GROMACS .gro file of C-alpha atoms in nm:
model
   70
    1MET     CA    1  -1.159  -2.169   2.371
    2ASP     CA    2  -1.500  -2.362   2.374
    3ASP     CA    3  -1.665  -2.502   2.066
    4ARG     CA    4  -1.957  -2.247   2.076
    5THR     CA    5  -1.706  -1.951   2.072
    6VAL     CA    6  -1.511  -2.086   1.786
    7ASP     CA    7  -1.850  -2.115   1.595
    8LEU     CA    8  -1.942  -1.767   1.675
    9ILE     CA    9  -1.605  -1.647   1.542
   10PHE     CA   10  -1.653  -1.855   1.211
   11MET     CA   11  -1.994  -1.690   1.176
   12GLY     CA   12  -1.835  -1.346   1.196
   13SER     CA   13  -1.903  -1.260   1.560
   14LEU     CA   14  -1.589  -1.042   1.664
   15GLU     CA   15  -1.727  -1.011   2.021
   16SER     CA   16  -1.606  -1.356   2.106
   17LEU     CA   17  -1.255  -1.313   2.000
   18PRO     CA   18  -0.973  -1.372   2.248
   19PRO     CA   19  -0.733  -1.082   2.350
   20VAL     CA   20  -0.482  -1.004   2.079
   21SER     CA   21  -0.124  -1.088   2.189
   22SER     CA   22   0.038  -0.964   1.851
   23LYS     CA   23   0.010  -0.651   1.665
   24ILE     CA   24   0.064  -0.827   1.331
   25VAL     CA   25  -0.214  -0.984   1.117
   26ARG     CA   26  -0.024  -1.214   0.867
   27ILE     CA   27  -0.170  -1.429   0.592
   28PHE     CA   28  -0.001  -1.674   0.364
   29THR     CA   29  -0.092  -1.750   0.004
   30SER     CA   30   0.057  -2.009  -0.221
   31SER     CA   31   0.012  -2.051  -0.587
   32THR     CA   32   0.173  -2.169  -0.910
   33PHE     CA   33   0.314  -1.888  -1.153
   34THR     CA   34   0.046  -1.944  -1.420
   35ASP     CA   35  -0.277  -2.088  -1.293
   36THR     CA   36  -0.387  -1.796  -1.056
   37THR     CA   37  -0.197  -1.492  -1.195
   38MET     CA   38  -0.512  -1.265  -1.234
   39GLU     CA   39  -0.645  -1.361  -0.879
   40ARG     CA   40  -0.305  -1.300  -0.716
   41ASN     CA   41  -0.289  -0.959  -0.895
   42THR     CA   42  -0.624  -0.867  -0.800
   43LEU     CA   43  -0.565  -0.944  -0.427
   44MET     CA   44  -0.219  -0.763  -0.434
   45ALA     CA   45  -0.355  -0.445  -0.619
   46GLN     CA   46  -0.705  -0.420  -0.479
   47CYS     CA   47  -0.768  -0.619  -0.151
   48TYR     CA   48  -0.447  -0.618   0.031
   49PRO     CA   49  -0.413  -0.248   0.044
   50LYS     CA   50  -0.775  -0.190   0.179
   51LEU     CA   51  -0.695  -0.469   0.436
   52LYS     CA   52  -0.392  -0.297   0.521
   53ASP     CA   53  -0.565   0.031   0.587
   54TYR     CA   54  -0.845  -0.126   0.777
   55CYS     CA   55  -0.621  -0.311   1.014
   56ARG     CA   56  -0.401  -0.005   1.083
   57GLU     CA   57  -0.689   0.238   1.104
   58LYS     CA   58  -0.960   0.047   1.297
   59HIS     CA   59  -0.736  -0.188   1.526
   60GLY     CA   60  -0.377  -0.038   1.523
   61LEU     CA   61  -0.248  -0.375   1.364
   62GLU     CA   62   0.000  -0.420   1.098
   63PHE     CA   63  -0.121  -0.655   0.785
   64GLN     CA   64   0.144  -0.834   0.613
   65VAL     CA   65   0.104  -1.088   0.332
   66SER     CA   66   0.348  -1.383   0.272
   67ASN     CA   67   0.312  -1.485  -0.091
   68GLN     CA   68   0.469  -1.798  -0.231
   69ARG     CA   69   0.472  -1.896  -0.579
   70ILE     CA   70   0.549  -2.257  -0.650
   0.00000   0.00000   0.00000
């Protein structure tokens, strides 16, 4: 993938995305037990369910979260 295509993707242009080879969108988050509790809880309760629905309904993809606390 050339640099221009990568730049377009980072600027939000989804037309330049390469073909999808997987049906899973997986993100990884890592935090300590205490310093980001509110942020983690907000992501888990409000953001991730919406992303899961969006991925499934709009693109037929499964959204997964790998959440590690250290």
